[in-house]
Structures are given as C-alpha cells and as structure tokens.
C-alpha cells in the first residue's frame, strides 16, 4: 500500500492506473477507520480494480463549536488497518493542499442541506460538498463510495455529482452495525461504557418506529412515542419520516419511506436511519 500526500503524487498515480486501463474507486473518509469504512472498502474492491482511501479531516464542514480539534487522528493505526485489507493507496493531503490560502470559491448546497443535520450544523453540507468536489476532481475516480449511515450526506453528494456533471458514479453501501445495532462511527470512541450501552436505544427506537409504521400504525402517534422513548436517554435533534429520494418529510406512508434521526448523548452527536418497508 502506498501513502500519497500531494495532489501531484496522486494525479501521477491516477494517470498511471488509467494508462493500464484499470478502474479506480475512491472511499473518502476522515480517518478513525472502523468497520463501516471497511464495508465501503470491500464494496469498492468488488467494483473497481484499484481502491484509494482518502483520509482528510475537512475543516470546512465543522462549525466553530464542533469537535474539529478533538476529532480522532491516528494515521499510523488507520494505515495498518487499511493495509491489512489490501487497500492500494491512502491519500492523506494536508489542509493547505486541499485549501490553499489564495482560494476563495465556496459551494452552496441546495436547500435540503439546511434541514435535519444541516439545521444544527449550518456549514456542514456546504463544507462536505466543497471537499468532495475537490477530491473527485483531483482523483477523477470511476466510482466513489458513501455510506447509507449518513443518508442526507449521501443524498447531497448524489446531487453534487449530478449538478456538476461529474463523471464519477456514486455508490452507496448499507450501514455496518455493532452487535447491539449501534451504527459504527468514529465518534463512538468518545462514548464511555455507560453511554455506549445507552447508544443502542437510537437503533432500537428506529426499529420500533419502522415496525409500527409497517403494521399501519399512525405515523404521528408513532413519532410521538419514539420521541418519548428517545427522550429518556438523549436530547433529540430531529426524528423524521421522509421520502428517501427527496428527503422531504412525509406524514403518510409511501413506498420510499425512511426514518432519519439525530440525537445528542451528552456532547456526542449520533445519527442513524432505517428504511421502512411499507407495502
Ligand atoms: P467519515 O469518516 O465518518 O466521514 O465516513 C466516511 C464514509 O464512511 C462516509 O461515506 C460514511 O457514510 C461512511 N460510514 C461511516 N460509518 C459507516 C457505517 N457504520 N456503515 C457504513 N458506512 C459508514
């Protein structure tokens, strides 16, 4: 496995791969590699000849009072894990490589970026879009893989690729979970033992609400009960039934329904979502 840090290096590498008529998949991450990232790597290895994992903690997506400074950084451990699963290249650019001082363009993501996670994190999806656009333009992979765990992010990245006519195909991968259902996440490292146990209530409540709606229970009363269950442990940021293709809230069952939720456990933010198989 090679570790490349500059745009020049990764572009020379990508040129070489293209000249060999091989396809490339990019898995963008912020490091703190866990089983969720590895699910993306594994799918990437199925679809493409070579796989690049980028590790870039993107300042542009963190608000002033968020956890940029505290975000886990351990390139040595991440490299060890990724080498173990035969990733071809890790791309770990510096902040100045991606955001040279002289540059001023920003991306304004569509209004859906201001709902749900975006309502409490106003710069979040605009910052993600900027970094993803840059990474896709630098590497020009055939495929880029994103997790369903971050459903709103996945949706916005698909819009980004569509609106800017990016040649990269966006592939989504189901959420990897711990045994108790908790979605794997780099931020789970922040949870103490008690919080780690409590965290499973988020997935349990999503499963409960999915079951109720699939059994034709009323959506409004299901939401009310779910909020009351979540409130026992978390401060709820949002809990919404949405059309998964538009992300707009729906109050009547549809074939494309998904439940998305964001909660705080102490200072730690957890998000998750689940598909409702309503027929
Ligand atoms: P992050 O490093 O948290 O920015 O995540 C990088 C990528 O991994 C994103 O596309 C996430 O959606 C994806 N991801 C994170 N956690 C999971 C998970 N538990 N299952 C599947 N994909 C995940």
mmCIF file of C-alpha atoms and ligand atoms in Angstrom:
data_model
loop_
_atom_site.group_PDB
_atom_site.id
_atom_site.type_symbol
_atom_site.label_atom_id
_atom_site.label_comp_id
_atom_site.label_asym_id
_atom_site.label_seq_id
_atom_site.Cartn_x
_atom_site.Cartn_y
_atom_site.Cartn_z
ATOM 1 C CA UNK A 1 0.000 0.000 0.000
ATOM 2 C CA UNK A 2 1.286 3.410 -0.929
ATOM 3 C CA UNK A 3 0.667 6.566 1.092
ATOM 4 C CA UNK A 4 0.451 9.685 -1.057
ATOM 5 C CA UNK A 5 0.131 13.171 0.347
ATOM 6 C CA UNK A 6 0.235 15.642 -2.536
ATOM 7 C CA UNK A 7 -2.117 16.312 -5.437
ATOM 8 C CA UNK A 8 0.807 15.886 -7.791
ATOM 9 C CA UNK A 9 1.594 12.409 -6.460
ATOM 10 C CA UNK A 10 -1.977 11.132 -6.571
ATOM 11 C CA UNK A 11 -2.574 12.541 -10.062
ATOM 12 C CA UNK A 12 0.583 10.891 -11.387
ATOM 13 C CA UNK A 13 -0.547 7.644 -9.804
ATOM 14 C CA UNK A 14 -4.067 8.001 -11.271
ATOM 15 C CA UNK A 15 -2.567 8.674 -14.713
ATOM 16 C CA UNK A 16 -0.504 5.502 -14.484
ATOM 17 C CA UNK A 17 -3.557 3.443 -13.443
ATOM 18 C CA UNK A 18 -5.590 4.866 -16.327
ATOM 19 C CA UNK A 19 -2.814 4.056 -18.807
ATOM 20 C CA UNK A 20 -3.101 0.437 -17.641
ATOM 21 C CA UNK A 21 -6.863 0.597 -18.411
ATOM 22 C CA UNK A 22 -7.712 -0.089 -14.777
ATOM 23 C CA UNK A 23 -10.682 1.394 -12.929
ATOM 24 C CA UNK A 24 -10.399 3.311 -9.648
ATOM 25 C CA UNK A 25 -12.729 3.621 -6.667
ATOM 26 C CA UNK A 26 -12.371 6.324 -4.033
ATOM 27 C CA UNK A 27 -13.542 5.907 -0.452
ATOM 28 C CA UNK A 28 -13.460 9.368 1.170
ATOM 29 C CA UNK A 29 -13.072 9.292 4.970
ATOM 30 C CA UNK A 30 -11.973 11.468 7.855
ATOM 31 C CA UNK A 31 -9.952 8.600 9.346
ATOM 32 C CA UNK A 32 -10.623 6.818 12.622
ATOM 33 C CA UNK A 33 -11.066 3.780 10.406
ATOM 34 C CA UNK A 34 -13.705 1.295 11.594
ATOM 35 C CA UNK A 35 -15.899 -1.499 10.239
ATOM 36 C CA UNK A 36 -18.200 0.951 8.445
ATOM 37 C CA UNK A 37 -15.287 2.279 6.392
ATOM 38 C CA UNK A 38 -14.164 -1.286 5.731
ATOM 39 C CA UNK A 39 -17.619 -2.155 4.355
ATOM 40 C CA UNK A 40 -17.095 0.659 1.837
ATOM 41 C CA UNK A 41 -13.593 -0.608 1.008
ATOM 42 C CA UNK A 42 -14.894 -4.118 0.484
ATOM 43 C CA UNK A 43 -17.615 -2.922 -1.932
ATOM 44 C CA UNK A 44 -15.043 -0.703 -3.667
ATOM 45 C CA UNK A 45 -12.813 -3.727 -4.221
ATOM 46 C CA UNK A 46 -15.747 -5.541 -5.849
ATOM 47 C CA UNK A 47 -16.491 -2.743 -8.323
ATOM 48 C CA UNK A 48 -13.044 -1.412 -9.259
ATOM 49 C CA UNK A 49 -9.542 -2.668 -9.972
ATOM 50 C CA UNK A 50 -7.820 -0.351 -7.504
ATOM 51 C CA UNK A 51 -9.023 1.389 -4.350
ATOM 52 C CA UNK A 52 -7.933 4.712 -2.863
ATOM 53 C CA UNK A 53 -8.977 5.656 0.655
ATOM 54 C CA UNK A 54 -8.637 9.352 1.370
ATOM 55 C CA UNK A 55 -8.175 10.491 4.938
ATOM 56 C CA UNK A 56 -8.845 14.198 5.266
ATOM 57 C CA UNK A 57 -10.406 15.880 8.283
ATOM 58 C CA UNK A 58 -12.235 18.599 6.460
ATOM 59 C CA UNK A 59 -12.218 21.877 8.437
ATOM 60 C CA UNK A 60 -14.817 23.366 6.088
ATOM 61 C CA UNK A 61 -17.545 21.094 7.441
ATOM 62 C CA UNK A 62 -17.008 21.825 11.141
ATOM 63 C CA UNK A 63 -18.730 24.715 12.885
ATOM 64 C CA UNK A 64 -16.858 26.870 15.418
ATOM 65 C CA UNK A 65 -18.066 24.964 18.483
ATOM 66 C CA UNK A 66 -17.785 21.494 16.984
ATOM 67 C CA UNK A 67 -15.176 18.805 17.545
ATOM 68 C CA UNK A 68 -12.593 19.539 14.808
ATOM 69 C CA UNK A 69 -9.691 19.838 17.281
ATOM 70 C CA UNK A 70 -10.748 16.741 19.229
ATOM 71 C CA UNK A 71 -11.578 14.591 16.172
ATOM 72 C CA UNK A 72 -9.625 11.291 16.417
ATOM 73 C CA UNK A 73 -6.379 11.346 14.412
ATOM 74 C CA UNK A 74 -4.275 8.211 14.160
ATOM 75 C CA UNK A 75 -2.832 7.799 10.696
ATOM 76 C CA UNK A 76 -0.449 5.003 11.794
ATOM 77 C CA UNK A 77 -3.292 2.821 13.112
ATOM 78 C CA UNK A 78 -5.557 3.704 10.146
ATOM 79 C CA UNK A 79 -2.758 2.741 7.727
ATOM 80 C CA UNK A 80 -2.217 -0.562 9.479
ATOM 81 C CA UNK A 81 -5.927 -1.469 9.233
ATOM 82 C CA UNK A 82 -6.205 -0.395 5.582
ATOM 83 C CA UNK A 83 -3.016 -2.233 4.572
ATOM 84 C CA UNK A 84 -4.479 -5.353 6.190
ATOM 85 C CA UNK A 85 -7.458 -5.272 3.825
ATOM 86 C CA UNK A 86 -5.196 -4.637 0.798
ATOM 87 C CA UNK A 87 -6.172 -1.056 0.005
ATOM 88 C CA UNK A 88 -3.906 0.140 -2.834
ATOM 89 C CA UNK A 89 -3.369 3.774 -1.874
ATOM 90 C CA UNK A 90 -4.154 6.062 1.003
ATOM 91 C CA UNK A 91 -4.313 9.742 0.152
ATOM 92 C CA UNK A 92 -3.654 11.945 3.177
ATOM 93 C CA UNK A 93 -3.368 15.522 1.922
ATOM 94 C CA UNK A 94 -2.569 18.397 4.271
ATOM 95 C CA UNK A 95 -5.150 21.091 4.814
ATOM 96 C CA UNK A 96 -3.147 23.549 2.677
ATOM 97 C CA UNK A 97 -3.013 21.045 -0.170
ATOM 98 C CA UNK A 98 -6.813 20.989 -0.381
ATOM 99 C CA UNK A 99 -7.431 24.575 0.748
ATOM 100 C CA UNK A 100 -4.564 26.766 -0.498
ATOM 101 C CA UNK A 101 -4.721 30.197 1.127
ATOM 102 C CA UNK A 102 -5.328 32.003 -2.143
ATOM 103 C CA UNK A 103 -8.577 30.200 -2.960
ATOM 104 C CA UNK A 104 -11.991 31.646 -2.207
ATOM 105 C CA UNK A 105 -14.677 29.631 -4.004
ATOM 106 C CA UNK A 106 -17.324 28.026 -1.832
ATOM 107 C CA UNK A 107 -20.141 25.643 -2.654
ATOM 108 C CA UNK A 108 -23.729 26.455 -1.823
ATOM 109 C CA UNK A 109 -25.525 23.135 -1.491
ATOM 110 C CA UNK A 110 -29.287 23.061 -2.227
ATOM 111 C CA UNK A 111 -31.794 23.996 0.494
ATOM 112 C CA UNK A 112 -32.201 20.414 1.694
ATOM 113 C CA UNK A 113 -28.707 20.902 3.160
ATOM 114 C CA UNK A 114 -30.221 23.258 5.736
ATOM 115 C CA UNK A 115 -32.621 20.685 7.188
ATOM 116 C CA UNK A 116 -32.089 17.806 9.645
ATOM 117 C CA UNK A 117 -28.323 17.613 10.345
ATOM 118 C CA UNK A 118 -27.878 20.918 8.497
ATOM 119 C CA UNK A 119 -30.297 22.774 10.792
ATOM 120 C CA UNK A 120 -27.984 22.412 13.770
ATOM 121 C CA UNK A 121 -24.781 22.341 11.692
ATOM 122 C CA UNK A 122 -25.188 25.228 9.232
ATOM 123 C CA UNK A 123 -21.849 24.890 7.408
ATOM 124 C CA UNK A 124 -21.818 21.091 7.397
ATOM 125 C CA UNK A 125 -23.117 20.009 3.982
ATOM 126 C CA UNK A 126 -21.736 23.043 2.160
ATOM 127 C CA UNK A 127 -18.302 22.156 3.569
ATOM 128 C CA UNK A 128 -18.671 18.469 2.718
ATOM 129 C CA UNK A 129 -19.711 19.320 -0.834
ATOM 130 C CA UNK A 130 -16.637 21.532 -1.273
ATOM 131 C CA UNK A 131 -14.218 18.836 -0.107
ATOM 132 C CA UNK A 132 -15.922 16.034 -2.039
ATOM 133 C CA UNK A 133 -15.934 18.095 -5.238
ATOM 134 C CA UNK A 134 -12.219 18.790 -4.803
ATOM 135 C CA UNK A 135 -11.342 15.148 -4.076
ATOM 136 C CA UNK A 136 -13.365 13.896 -7.044
ATOM 137 C CA UNK A 137 -11.765 16.474 -9.319
ATOM 138 C CA UNK A 138 -8.265 15.652 -8.119
ATOM 139 C CA UNK A 139 -8.529 11.874 -8.434
ATOM 140 C CA UNK A 140 -11.291 11.528 -11.071
ATOM 141 C CA UNK A 141 -12.187 8.025 -9.923
ATOM 142 C CA UNK A 142 -14.663 5.838 -11.814
ATOM 143 C CA UNK A 143 -16.529 5.218 -8.541
ATOM 144 C CA UNK A 144 -16.838 6.903 -5.160
ATOM 145 C CA UNK A 145 -18.421 5.100 -2.231
ATOM 146 C CA UNK A 146 -20.512 6.598 0.550
ATOM 147 C CA UNK A 147 -22.330 5.025 3.495
ATOM 148 C CA UNK A 148 -26.081 4.907 3.930
ATOM 149 C CA UNK A 149 -25.495 5.716 7.590
ATOM 150 C CA UNK A 150 -25.162 9.356 6.544
ATOM 151 C CA UNK A 151 -28.311 9.350 4.415
ATOM 152 C CA UNK A 152 -28.533 13.116 3.997
ATOM 153 C CA UNK A 153 -24.847 13.330 3.068
ATOM 154 C CA UNK A 154 -25.308 10.550 0.512
ATOM 155 C CA UNK A 155 -28.267 12.400 -0.996
ATOM 156 C CA UNK A 156 -26.345 15.682 -1.240
ATOM 157 C CA UNK A 157 -23.274 14.011 -2.749
ATOM 158 C CA UNK A 158 -25.502 12.431 -5.412
ATOM 159 C CA UNK A 159 -26.950 15.879 -6.192
ATOM 160 C CA UNK A 160 -23.431 17.320 -6.338
ATOM 161 C CA UNK A 161 -22.318 14.695 -8.850
ATOM 162 C CA UNK A 162 -25.454 15.284 -10.908
ATOM 163 C CA UNK A 163 -25.411 19.095 -10.848
ATOM 164 C CA UNK A 164 -21.706 19.395 -11.705
ATOM 165 C CA UNK A 165 -21.811 16.624 -14.337
ATOM 166 C CA UNK A 166 -19.112 14.688 -12.506
ATOM 167 C CA UNK A 167 -18.140 11.518 -14.364
ATOM 168 C CA UNK A 168 -17.783 9.532 -11.117
ATOM 169 C CA UNK A 169 -20.528 7.047 -10.261
ATOM 170 C CA UNK A 170 -21.677 7.390 -6.643
ATOM 171 C CA UNK A 171 -22.243 4.021 -4.957
ATOM 172 C CA UNK A 172 -23.922 3.666 -1.580
ATOM 173 C CA UNK A 173 -23.256 0.948 0.971
ATOM 174 C CA UNK A 174 -25.550 -0.285 3.802
ATOM 175 C CA UNK A 175 -24.800 0.720 7.375
ATOM 176 C CA UNK A 176 -22.373 -1.508 9.268
ATOM 177 C CA UNK A 177 -23.535 -2.057 12.839
ATOM 178 C CA UNK A 178 -22.153 -3.356 16.125
ATOM 179 C CA UNK A 179 -23.806 -6.460 17.656
ATOM 180 C CA UNK A 180 -26.313 -4.344 19.588
ATOM 181 C CA UNK A 181 -27.329 -2.446 16.465
ATOM 182 C CA UNK A 182 -25.326 0.738 17.081
ATOM 183 C CA UNK A 183 -24.123 2.159 13.766
ATOM 184 C CA UNK A 184 -20.327 2.083 13.617
ATOM 185 C CA UNK A 185 -18.888 5.577 13.798
ATOM 186 C CA UNK A 186 -15.571 7.242 14.552
ATOM 187 C CA UNK A 187 -17.359 9.324 17.192
ATOM 188 C CA UNK A 188 -18.347 6.162 19.120
ATOM 189 C CA UNK A 189 -14.781 6.347 20.527
ATOM 190 C CA UNK A 190 -15.932 9.311 22.599
ATOM 191 C CA UNK A 191 -18.612 7.263 24.410
ATOM 192 C CA UNK A 192 -17.859 5.989 27.913
ATOM 193 C CA UNK A 193 -19.088 2.493 28.885
ATOM 194 C CA UNK A 194 -22.452 3.699 30.163
ATOM 195 C CA UNK A 195 -23.070 5.880 27.113
ATOM 196 C CA UNK A 196 -22.003 3.102 24.776
ATOM 197 C CA UNK A 197 -24.729 0.880 26.268
ATOM 198 C CA UNK A 198 -27.309 3.678 26.130
ATOM 199 C CA UNK A 199 -26.455 4.457 22.492
ATOM 200 C CA UNK A 200 -28.271 1.333 21.273
ATOM 201 C CA UNK A 201 -31.604 2.961 22.164
ATOM 202 C CA UNK A 202 -31.337 5.016 18.975
ATOM 203 C CA UNK A 203 -31.347 1.988 16.667
ATOM 204 C CA UNK A 204 -33.887 0.175 18.863
ATOM 205 C CA UNK A 205 -36.250 3.132 18.560
ATOM 206 C CA UNK A 206 -35.794 3.280 14.788
ATOM 207 C CA UNK A 207 -36.615 -0.444 14.602
ATOM 208 C CA UNK A 208 -39.660 0.133 16.819
ATOM 209 C CA UNK A 209 -40.962 3.018 14.677
ATOM 210 C CA UNK A 210 -40.324 1.088 11.448
ATOM 211 C CA UNK A 211 -42.324 -1.864 12.866
ATOM 212 C CA UNK A 212 -45.221 0.352 13.930
ATOM 213 C CA UNK A 213 -45.487 2.056 10.543
ATOM 214 C CA UNK A 214 -45.176 -1.239 8.673
ATOM 215 C CA UNK A 215 -48.069 -2.511 10.817
ATOM 216 C CA UNK A 216 -50.074 0.510 9.642
ATOM 217 C CA UNK A 217 -49.878 2.385 12.924
ATOM 218 C CA UNK A 218 -50.477 6.094 12.669
ATOM 219 C CA UNK A 219 -47.255 7.997 11.846
ATOM 220 C CA UNK A 220 -47.903 10.957 14.146
ATOM 221 C CA UNK A 221 -48.505 8.782 17.211
ATOM 222 C CA UNK A 222 -45.536 6.540 16.304
ATOM 223 C CA UNK A 223 -43.306 9.613 16.166
ATOM 224 C CA UNK A 224 -44.647 10.845 19.491
ATOM 225 C CA UNK A 225 -43.927 7.510 21.166
ATOM 226 C CA UNK A 226 -40.467 7.320 19.546
ATOM 227 C CA UNK A 227 -39.608 10.824 20.761
ATOM 228 C CA UNK A 228 -40.695 9.943 24.260
ATOM 229 C CA UNK A 229 -38.525 6.770 24.228
ATOM 230 C CA UNK A 230 -35.510 8.638 22.863
ATOM 231 C CA UNK A 231 -36.016 11.457 25.364
ATOM 232 C CA UNK A 232 -35.308 9.046 28.225
ATOM 233 C CA UNK A 233 -31.619 8.989 27.261
ATOM 234 C CA UNK A 234 -30.912 11.540 24.537
ATOM 235 C CA UNK A 235 -31.549 15.144 23.665
ATOM 236 C CA UNK A 236 -33.275 14.712 20.312
ATOM 237 C CA UNK A 237 -32.162 16.991 17.492
ATOM 238 C CA UNK A 238 -34.536 15.567 14.878
ATOM 239 C CA UNK A 239 -36.573 12.448 14.229
ATOM 240 C CA UNK A 240 -38.357 12.478 10.894
ATOM 241 C CA UNK A 241 -40.178 10.244 8.460
ATOM 242 C CA UNK A 242 -39.001 11.194 4.980
ATOM 243 C CA UNK A 243 -39.321 10.236 1.344
ATOM 244 C CA UNK A 244 -35.836 8.776 0.893
ATOM 245 C CA UNK A 245 -35.475 10.047 -2.653
ATOM 246 C CA UNK A 246 -36.359 13.705 -1.961
ATOM 247 C CA UNK A 247 -35.606 13.845 1.776
ATOM 248 C CA UNK A 248 -38.813 15.793 2.303
ATOM 249 C CA UNK A 249 -40.825 14.949 5.405
ATOM 250 C CA UNK A 250 -43.880 12.771 4.785
ATOM 251 C CA UNK A 251 -46.739 12.152 7.141
ATOM 252 C CA UNK A 252 -48.425 9.432 5.128
ATOM 253 C CA UNK A 253 -46.792 6.103 4.304
ATOM 254 C CA UNK A 254 -45.080 5.824 0.928
ATOM 255 C CA UNK A 255 -43.062 3.119 -0.810
ATOM 256 C CA UNK A 256 -39.908 5.189 -0.412
ATOM 257 C CA UNK A 257 -40.051 5.881 3.261
ATOM 258 C CA UNK A 258 -37.078 6.147 5.587
ATOM 259 C CA UNK A 259 -36.837 7.318 9.179
ATOM 260 C CA UNK A 260 -33.851 9.520 10.000
ATOM 261 C CA UNK A 261 -32.726 10.686 13.410
ATOM 262 C CA UNK A 262 -30.052 12.810 15.067
ATOM 263 C CA UNK A 263 -29.579 12.877 18.840
ATOM 264 C CA UNK A 264 -27.106 14.082 21.449
ATOM 265 C CA UNK A 265 -25.788 11.805 24.157
ATOM 266 C CA UNK A 266 -24.073 14.338 26.403
ATOM 267 C CA UNK A 267 -21.960 16.312 23.936
ATOM 268 C CA UNK A 268 -21.725 13.450 21.459
ATOM 269 C CA UNK A 269 -23.846 13.568 18.364
ATOM 270 C CA UNK A 270 -25.214 10.297 16.982
ATOM 271 C CA UNK A 271 -27.165 9.853 13.756
ATOM 272 C CA UNK A 272 -28.850 6.868 12.201
ATOM 273 C CA UNK A 273 -31.658 5.941 9.817
ATOM 274 C CA UNK A 274 -33.714 2.965 8.738
ATOM 275 C CA UNK A 275 -35.759 2.011 5.684
ATOM 276 C CA UNK A 276 -39.489 1.420 6.181
ATOM 277 C CA UNK A 277 -40.736 -1.458 4.043
ATOM 278 C CA UNK A 278 -44.284 -0.237 3.733
ATOM 279 C CA UNK A 279 -46.398 -2.068 1.201
HETATM 280 P P1 LIG B 1 -16.469 9.554 7.952
HETATM 281 O O1 LIG B 1 -15.054 9.125 8.099
HETATM 282 O O2 LIG B 1 -17.266 9.454 9.223
HETATM 283 O O3 LIG B 1 -16.598 10.893 7.262
HETATM 284 O O4 LIG B 1 -17.153 8.497 6.984
HETATM 285 C C1 LIG B 1 -16.607 8.208 5.717
HETATM 286 C C2 LIG B 1 -17.571 7.378 4.954
HETATM 287 O O5 LIG B 1 -17.874 6.178 5.646
HETATM 288 C C3 LIG B 1 -18.933 8.082 4.708
HETATM 289 O O6 LIG B 1 -19.370 7.791 3.384
HETATM 290 C C4 LIG B 1 -19.820 7.443 5.726
HETATM 291 O O7 LIG B 1 -21.189 7.440 5.366
HETATM 292 C C5 LIG B 1 -19.267 6.034 5.746
HETATM 293 N N1 LIG B 1 -19.623 5.375 7.002
HETATM 294 C C6 LIG B 1 -19.389 5.812 8.255
HETATM 295 N N2 LIG B 1 -19.901 4.953 9.151
HETATM 296 C C7 LIG B 1 -20.483 3.959 8.456
HETATM 297 C C8 LIG B 1 -21.179 2.766 8.808
HETATM 298 N N3 LIG B 1 -21.394 2.425 10.078
HETATM 299 N N4 LIG B 1 -21.636 1.973 7.815
HETATM 300 C C9 LIG B 1 -21.433 2.293 6.515
HETATM 301 N N5 LIG B 1 -20.773 3.403 6.108
HETATM 302 C C10 LIG B 1 -20.297 4.224 7.070
#
